[in-house]
XYZ file of N, CA and C in Angstrom:
570
model
N 0.857 -1.178 0.000
C 0.000 0.000 0.000
C 0.902 1.240 0.000
N 0.698 2.105 -0.991
C 1.508 3.321 -1.038
C 0.952 4.361 -0.062
N 1.664 5.473 0.071
C 1.301 6.501 1.046
C -0.100 7.048 0.794
N -0.420 7.289 -0.443
C -1.741 7.845 -0.773
C -2.868 6.876 -0.388
N -2.666 5.599 -0.690
C -3.668 4.585 -0.331
C -3.790 4.453 1.184
N -2.666 4.551 1.874
C -2.683 4.477 3.337
C -3.441 5.661 3.927
N -3.198 6.852 3.400
C -3.904 8.042 3.882
C -5.404 7.932 3.614
N -5.770 7.420 2.447
C -7.193 7.236 2.123
C -7.833 6.233 3.075
N -7.121 5.146 3.376
C -7.648 4.136 4.302
C -7.815 4.720 5.701
N -6.858 5.533 6.126
C -6.948 6.171 7.446
C -8.108 7.158 7.500
N -8.295 7.922 6.442
C -9.414 8.867 6.380
C -10.735 8.118 6.423
N -10.819 7.081 5.648
C -12.029 6.244 5.615
C -12.334 5.702 7.016
N -11.306 5.206 7.698
C -11.504 4.657 9.038
C -11.917 5.746 10.024
N -11.367 6.943 9.901
C -11.779 8.054 10.768
C -13.263 8.345 10.610
N -13.754 8.318 9.364
C -15.180 8.550 9.131
C -16.024 7.444 9.771
N -15.596 6.206 9.622
C -16.341 5.088 10.217
C -16.357 5.224 11.738
N -15.203 5.487 12.330
C -15.121 5.618 13.789
C -15.986 6.767 14.293
N -15.934 7.901 13.602
C -16.747 9.057 14.003
C -18.232 8.739 13.881
N -18.605 8.048 12.820
C -20.012 7.686 12.628
C -20.508 6.821 13.772
N -19.749 5.805 14.136
C -20.205 4.900 15.192
C -20.182 5.561 16.560
N -19.297 6.503 16.757
C -19.310 7.282 17.999
C -20.597 8.106 18.074
N -20.956 8.752 16.967
C -22.209 9.521 16.936
C -23.423 8.614 17.075
N -23.417 7.475 16.390
C -24.543 6.544 16.500
C -24.727 6.125 17.954
N -23.625 5.936 18.661
C -23.678 5.535 20.064
C -24.233 6.657 20.936
N -23.848 7.886 20.644
C -24.250 9.029 21.459
C -25.683 9.473 21.203
N -26.076 9.545 19.932
C -27.372 10.151 19.620
C -28.277 9.282 18.768
N -27.802 8.104 18.391
C -28.617 7.203 17.587
C -28.319 7.335 16.108
N -28.609 6.264 15.401
C -28.360 6.208 13.964
C -29.198 7.240 13.218
N -30.492 7.262 13.496
C -31.408 8.144 12.776
C -31.111 9.620 12.968
N -30.636 9.984 14.148
C -30.391 11.393 14.456
C -29.027 11.881 13.969
N -28.200 10.986 13.502
C -26.853 11.359 13.051
C -26.867 11.637 11.550
N -26.380 12.802 11.175
C -26.357 13.167 9.754
C -24.954 12.987 9.180
N -24.886 12.917 7.878
C -23.587 12.826 7.205
C -22.745 14.071 7.508
N -23.380 15.224 7.611
C -22.671 16.452 7.939
C -22.037 16.353 9.330
N -22.798 15.844 10.301
C -22.269 15.677 11.657
C -21.112 14.678 11.678
N -21.241 13.623 10.900
C -20.180 12.608 10.840
C -18.898 13.220 10.279
N -19.020 13.976 9.192
C -17.845 14.622 8.593
C -17.179 15.549 9.599
N -17.986 16.349 10.281
C -17.459 17.302 11.254
C -16.776 16.575 12.415
N -17.420 15.523 12.934
C -16.850 14.766 14.057
C -15.531 14.097 13.680
N -15.378 13.750 12.413
C -14.145 13.107 11.942
C -13.061 14.122 11.602
N -13.418 15.399 11.654
C -12.453 16.432 11.301
C -12.238 16.551 9.809
N -13.249 16.145 9.044
C -13.156 16.201 7.590
C -14.288 17.020 7.004
N -14.330 17.058 5.701
C -15.391 17.793 5.017
C -16.459 16.821 4.521
N -17.639 17.365 4.281
C -18.709 16.538 3.701
C -18.290 15.993 2.344
N -17.632 16.825 1.554
C -17.201 16.393 0.218
C -16.258 15.192 0.322
N -15.341 15.250 1.271
C -14.408 14.142 1.456
C -15.143 12.894 1.951
N -16.079 13.080 2.855
C -16.872 11.943 3.339
C -17.591 11.267 2.177
N -18.195 12.074 1.311
C -18.937 11.513 0.175
C -18.023 10.887 -0.891
N -16.747 11.197 -0.857
C -15.812 10.492 -1.739
C -15.653 9.031 -1.304
N -15.834 8.801 -0.007
C -15.640 7.463 0.559
C -16.947 6.697 0.758
N -18.023 7.405 1.086
C -19.297 6.757 1.425
C -20.456 7.526 0.807
N -21.380 6.789 0.185
C -22.551 7.430 -0.422
C -23.528 7.930 0.629
N -23.618 7.196 1.755
C -24.659 7.477 2.744
C -24.344 6.740 4.046
N -25.205 6.898 5.047
C -24.993 6.222 6.333
C -25.001 4.705 6.208
N -25.898 4.122 5.407
C -25.827 2.662 5.273
C -24.452 2.178 4.801
N -23.797 2.929 3.922
C -22.457 2.530 3.474
C -21.465 2.476 4.637
N -21.587 3.414 5.562
C -20.722 3.409 6.745
C -20.972 2.163 7.591
N -22.242 1.832 7.775
C -22.596 0.651 8.566
C -22.138 -0.617 7.854
N -22.347 -0.680 6.548
C -21.925 -1.855 5.783
C -20.412 -2.059 5.875
N -19.661 -0.974 5.830
C -18.201 -1.079 5.938
C -17.805 -1.664 7.290
N -18.463 -1.223 8.344
C -18.161 -1.744 9.683
C -18.589 -3.197 9.803
N -19.751 -3.539 9.255
C -20.219 -4.926 9.303
C -19.216 -5.848 8.612
N -18.737 -5.426 7.459
C -17.779 -6.251 6.723
C -16.467 -6.383 7.490
N -16.090 -5.340 8.215
C -14.839 -5.381 8.980
C -14.924 -6.338 10.170
N -16.089 -6.406 10.817
C -16.193 -7.244 12.020
C -16.722 -8.648 11.735
N -17.202 -8.900 10.523
C -17.752 -10.223 10.197
C -16.794 -11.362 10.525
N -15.510 -11.276 10.172
C -14.613 -12.393 10.516
C -14.548 -12.663 12.021
N -14.563 -11.613 12.837
C -14.540 -11.792 14.294
C -15.806 -12.466 14.805
N -16.913 -12.184 14.159
C -18.190 -12.772 14.569
C -18.240 -14.254 14.196
N -17.675 -14.605 13.069
C -17.748 -15.989 12.587
C -16.821 -16.926 13.364
N -15.721 -16.416 13.890
C -14.720 -17.262 14.553
C -15.314 -18.195 15.607
N -16.103 -17.713 16.576
C -16.602 -18.658 17.588
C -17.539 -19.717 17.009
N -18.236 -19.401 15.939
C -19.114 -20.390 15.306
C -18.281 -21.479 14.628
N -17.207 -21.084 13.970
C -16.305 -22.081 13.359
C -15.729 -22.997 14.431
N -15.294 -22.386 15.523
C -14.720 -23.189 16.615
C -15.743 -24.175 17.162
N -16.976 -23.732 17.282
C -18.036 -24.607 17.788
C -18.180 -25.838 16.910
N -18.232 -25.623 15.602
C -18.441 -26.738 14.680
C -17.197 -27.618 14.552
N -16.034 -27.031 14.693
C -14.794 -27.802 14.566
C -14.482 -28.618 15.815
N -15.066 -28.251 16.948
C -14.740 -28.932 18.200
C -15.816 -29.908 18.663
N -16.799 -30.208 17.805
C -17.836 -31.171 18.179
C -17.165 -32.521 18.439
N -17.720 -33.398 19.277
C -19.056 -33.358 19.872
C -19.118 -32.423 21.081
N -20.344 -32.148 21.479
C -20.565 -31.199 22.562
C -21.455 -31.778 23.639
N -21.312 -31.173 24.820
C -22.225 -31.434 25.921
C -22.683 -30.073 26.442
N -23.525 -30.075 27.450
C -24.055 -28.823 27.977
C -22.970 -27.866 28.434
N -21.919 -28.403 29.030
C -20.832 -27.562 29.531
C -20.080 -26.870 28.391
N -19.804 -27.594 27.323
C -19.068 -26.982 26.207
C -19.929 -25.957 25.464
N -21.227 -26.232 25.357
C -22.127 -25.258 24.711
C -22.215 -23.996 25.558
N -22.333 -24.159 26.872
C -22.410 -22.992 27.757
C -21.123 -22.162 27.658
N -19.980 -22.827 27.622
C -18.709 -22.103 27.482
C -18.668 -21.354 26.149
N -19.184 -21.988 25.098
C -19.234 -21.334 23.788
C -20.166 -20.119 23.827
N -21.313 -20.260 24.475
C -22.241 -19.128 24.591
C -21.569 -17.953 25.300
N -20.705 -18.242 26.250
C -19.981 -17.173 26.938
C -18.971 -16.503 26.003
N -18.371 -17.267 25.097
C -17.475 -16.670 24.099
C -18.255 -15.743 23.165
N -19.435 -16.183 22.756
C -20.270 -15.347 21.883
C -20.718 -14.104 22.648
N -21.020 -14.261 23.940
C -21.366 -13.105 24.774
C -20.243 -12.077 24.728
N -19.004 -12.542 24.829
C -17.867 -11.621 24.803
C -17.797 -10.850 23.488
N -18.158 -11.493 22.387
C -18.205 -10.817 21.084
C -19.283 -9.731 21.107
N -20.448 -10.058 21.646
C -21.527 -9.071 21.713
C -21.139 -7.896 22.601
N -20.436 -8.157 23.688
C -19.998 -7.065 24.554
C -18.918 -6.225 23.868
N -18.005 -6.885 23.183
C -16.939 -6.167 22.481
C -17.499 -5.258 21.388
N -18.516 -5.739 20.677
C -19.086 -4.986 19.559
C -20.476 -4.434 19.885
N -20.704 -4.133 21.141
C -22.013 -3.638 21.583
C -22.436 -2.390 20.801
N -21.548 -1.442 20.633
C -21.871 -0.201 19.910
C -22.224 -0.518 18.461
N -21.442 -1.391 17.846
C -21.690 -1.750 16.452
C -23.033 -2.465 16.299
N -23.307 -3.432 17.193
C -24.577 -4.161 17.107
C -25.770 -3.233 17.322
N -25.643 -2.286 18.242
C -26.738 -1.335 18.474
C -26.982 -0.492 17.224
N -25.914 -0.017 16.604
C -26.056 0.800 15.392
C -26.622 -0.015 14.241
N -26.160 -1.249 14.092
C -26.674 -2.111 13.020
C -28.161 -2.348 13.226
N -28.561 -2.601 14.452
C -29.984 -2.820 14.757
C -30.815 -1.602 14.349
N -30.349 -0.417 14.713
C -31.063 0.808 14.342
C -31.072 0.992 12.828
N -29.946 0.745 12.204
C -29.844 0.927 10.752
C -30.741 -0.052 10.004
N -30.841 -1.291 10.502
C -31.697 -2.283 9.828
C -33.151 -1.843 9.820
N -33.570 -1.139 10.865
C -34.967 -0.708 10.920
C -35.258 0.422 9.937
N -34.214 1.107 9.479
C -34.398 2.240 8.568
C -33.931 1.970 7.137
N -32.984 1.067 6.978
C -32.349 0.890 5.674
C -32.343 -0.574 5.253
N -33.050 -0.854 4.176
C -33.163 -2.217 3.662
C -31.802 -2.806 3.288
N -30.915 -1.970 2.797
C -29.592 -2.440 2.383
C -28.818 -3.047 3.560
N -28.949 -2.444 4.728
C -28.271 -2.964 5.921
C -28.916 -4.276 6.357
N -30.240 -4.335 6.340
C -30.935 -5.579 6.695
C -30.552 -6.703 5.739
N -30.450 -6.389 4.461
C -30.071 -7.398 3.469
C -28.647 -7.898 3.720
N -27.754 -7.015 4.116
C -26.375 -7.430 4.412
C -26.331 -8.311 5.657
N -27.136 -7.994 6.667
C -27.186 -8.831 7.874
C -27.637 -10.242 7.499
N -28.679 -10.333 6.682
C -29.147 -11.650 6.228
C -28.088 -12.336 5.366
N -27.379 -11.554 4.564
C -26.295 -12.109 3.761
C -25.179 -12.671 4.627
N -24.882 -11.997 5.726
C -23.865 -12.490 6.640
C -24.299 -13.824 7.252
N -25.555 -13.935 7.616
C -26.072 -15.199 8.149
C -25.944 -16.294 7.094
N -26.294 -15.972 5.869
C -26.206 -16.947 4.779
C -24.754 -17.387 4.555
N -23.839 -16.423 4.486
C -22.429 -16.761 4.279
C -21.901 -17.629 5.418
N -22.250 -17.255 6.637
C -21.808 -18.032 7.783
C -22.374 -19.445 7.720
N -23.648 -19.559 7.432
C -24.317 -20.859 7.405
C -23.673 -21.807 6.411
N -23.354 -21.297 5.242
C -22.788 -22.152 4.206
C -21.286 -22.382 4.370
N -20.659 -21.665 5.278
C -19.223 -21.861 5.494
C -18.932 -22.842 6.623
N -19.941 -23.190 7.398
C -19.731 -24.079 8.541
C -19.900 -25.532 8.131
N -19.048 -26.411 8.630
C -19.101 -27.819 8.213
C -20.399 -28.507 8.633
N -20.940 -29.290 7.698
C -22.104 -30.110 7.999
C -23.446 -29.423 7.874
N -23.479 -28.181 7.421
C -24.762 -27.480 7.309
C -25.298 -27.482 5.883
N -24.470 -27.158 4.920
C -24.944 -27.008 3.539
C -25.567 -28.290 3.008
N -25.047 -29.440 3.423
C -25.549 -30.708 2.886
C -26.688 -31.306 3.715
N -27.106 -30.638 4.779
C -28.179 -31.149 5.626
C -29.202 -30.032 5.825
N -30.248 -30.041 5.012
C -31.232 -28.952 4.995
C -31.850 -28.694 6.365
N -32.253 -29.749 7.072
C -32.886 -29.550 8.379
C -31.902 -28.925 9.370
N -30.675 -29.404 9.357
C -29.672 -28.856 10.275
C -29.374 -27.393 9.927
N -29.333 -27.081 8.650
C -29.138 -25.702 8.210
C -30.286 -24.821 8.696
N -31.514 -25.290 8.518
C -32.682 -24.533 8.986
C -32.624 -24.330 10.497
N -32.284 -25.396 11.218
C -32.193 -25.295 12.677
C -31.121 -24.291 13.087
N -29.976 -24.326 12.406
C -28.897 -23.390 12.719
C -29.347 -21.947 12.522
N -29.964 -21.665 11.387
C -30.398 -20.292 11.108
C -31.407 -19.834 12.152
N -32.336 -20.696 12.504
C -33.332 -20.353 13.521
C -32.667 -20.110 14.880
N -31.746 -20.978 15.255
C -31.030 -20.806 16.521
C -30.195 -19.532 16.514
N -29.554 -19.251 15.401
C -28.724 -18.051 15.297
C -29.568 -16.788 15.444
N -30.725 -16.768 14.802
C -31.585 -15.582 14.905
C -32.112 -15.422 16.331
N -32.422 -16.533 16.985
C -32.847 -16.485 18.383
C -31.707 -15.989 19.271
N -30.511 -16.507 19.037
C -29.350 -16.076 19.810
C -29.121 -14.578 19.635
N -29.208 -14.109 18.413
C -29.025 -12.686 18.129
C -30.024 -11.832 18.911
N -31.284 -12.202 18.879
C -32.310 -11.434 19.602
C -32.067 -11.466 21.104
N -31.820 -12.659 21.632
C -31.591 -12.784 23.073
C -30.363 -11.996 23.513
N -29.277 -12.121 22.777
C -28.051 -11.423 23.148
C -28.164 -9.920 22.921
N -28.937 -9.524 21.946
C -29.157 -8.092 21.745
C -29.759 -7.484 23.012
N -30.796 -8.113 23.547
C -31.432 -7.560 24.744
C -30.571 -7.753 25.993
N -29.909 -8.896 26.114
C -29.073 -9.136 27.290
C -27.847 -8.232 27.323
N -27.103 -8.178 26.228
C -25.770 -7.577 26.266
C -25.642 -6.243 25.543
N -26.423 -6.023 24.517
C -26.374 -4.727 23.838
C -27.243 -3.728 24.583
N -28.455 -4.153 24.937
C -29.373 -3.270 25.663
C -29.182 -3.327 27.178
N -28.495 -4.369 27.660
C -28.175 -4.450 29.087
C -29.281 -4.971 29.983
N -30.240 -5.695 29.436
C -31.329 -6.270 30.239
C -30.921 -7.667 30.698
N -30.119 -7.731 31.757
C -29.516 -8.990 32.185
C -30.230 -9.630 33.374
N -31.433 -9.185 33.681
C -32.153 -9.704 34.850
C -32.313 -11.218 34.814
N -32.630 -11.770 33.670
C -32.883 -13.207 33.538
C -31.786 -13.902 32.739
N -30.571 -13.430 32.868
C -29.465 -13.944 32.057
C -29.282 -15.453 32.211
N -29.206 -15.959 33.429
C -28.998 -17.403 33.619
C -30.150 -18.213 33.048
N -31.354 -17.735 33.236
C -32.550 -18.400 32.703
C -32.437 -18.540 31.184
N -32.081 -17.450 30.522
C -31.954 -17.441 29.062
C -30.790 -18.323 28.619
N -29.657 -18.233 29.303
C -28.490 -19.031 28.917
C -28.740 -20.527 29.087
N -29.482 -20.911 30.115
C -29.835 -22.329 30.275
C -30.676 -22.808 29.094
N -31.646 -22.002 28.700
C -32.504 -22.373 27.562
C -31.690 -22.428 26.269
N -30.839 -21.439 26.050
C -30.014 -21.426 24.840
C -29.060 -22.620 24.806
N -28.529 -22.990 25.944
C -27.642 -24.159 26.004
C -28.372 -25.404 25.526
N -29.565 -25.634 26.045
C -30.352 -26.803 25.620
C -30.672 -26.740 24.130
N -31.071 -25.563 23.663
C -31.452 -25.422 22.256
C -30.269 -25.680 21.329
N -29.128 -25.079 21.614
C -27.957 -25.261 20.751
C -27.428 -26.685 20.823
N -27.587 -27.338 21.962
C -27.129 -28.721 22.091
C -27.865 -29.634 21.117
N -29.124 -29.319 20.818
C -29.885 -30.159 19.878
C -29.265 -30.153 18.484
N -28.554 -29.105 18.138
C -27.919 -29.023 16.821
C -26.807 -30.060 16.669
N -26.291 -30.520 17.797
C -25.174 -31.464 17.765
C -25.566 -32.858 18.237
N -26.857 -33.117 18.306
C -27.350 -34.443 18.664
C -27.016 -35.416 17.538
N -26.670 -36.641 17.889
C -26.337 -37.660 16.879
C -27.565 -38.237 16.199
N -28.752 -37.908 16.658
C -29.985 -38.518 16.139
C -30.720 -37.566 15.207
N -30.015 -37.026 14.226
C -30.610 -36.052 13.311
C -30.752 -36.676 11.933
N -31.931 -36.536 11.329
C -32.071 -37.043 9.958
C -31.214 -36.224 8.996
N -30.745 -36.865 7.955
C -29.902 -36.173 6.955
C -30.728 -35.333 6.012
């Protein structure tokens, strides 16, 4: 990467960081492209050279964190067989991801409610993840179960860890442990 490309990448990252800081402070809907440019110490014209709109900023962040999100799922599938203890430990690893990316998940959630492009990318990420994990693509029922479990996990963890409603955390984690364990049962039709 030459100096010019490095400077462009740094500028682009400054805009993304400023956007997510604003999304965290005042919400996705209330944050304008003008405010993002100003918060990043740049101009609107420069911001628009890098991003067409707010969904583009969110999509860039989603693409950047996708590999980190997929890692614990790969580990889960690569380390089978499982019991309740290993599933619970895995759920705690996923919890750590949700806590690490709490600001990003909150912004993505807000953006999905306003922008179809962001919602489509979230579904695309689920699809890519589903087809990249061993034993899912060739087993339709297991694939369906995985997608359903993943969407349930996302909703539960959104409220527990992104929104901070942890009153019934153990109750929810016990249920999720049982549910995810069924995905690794040896008695599954092909």
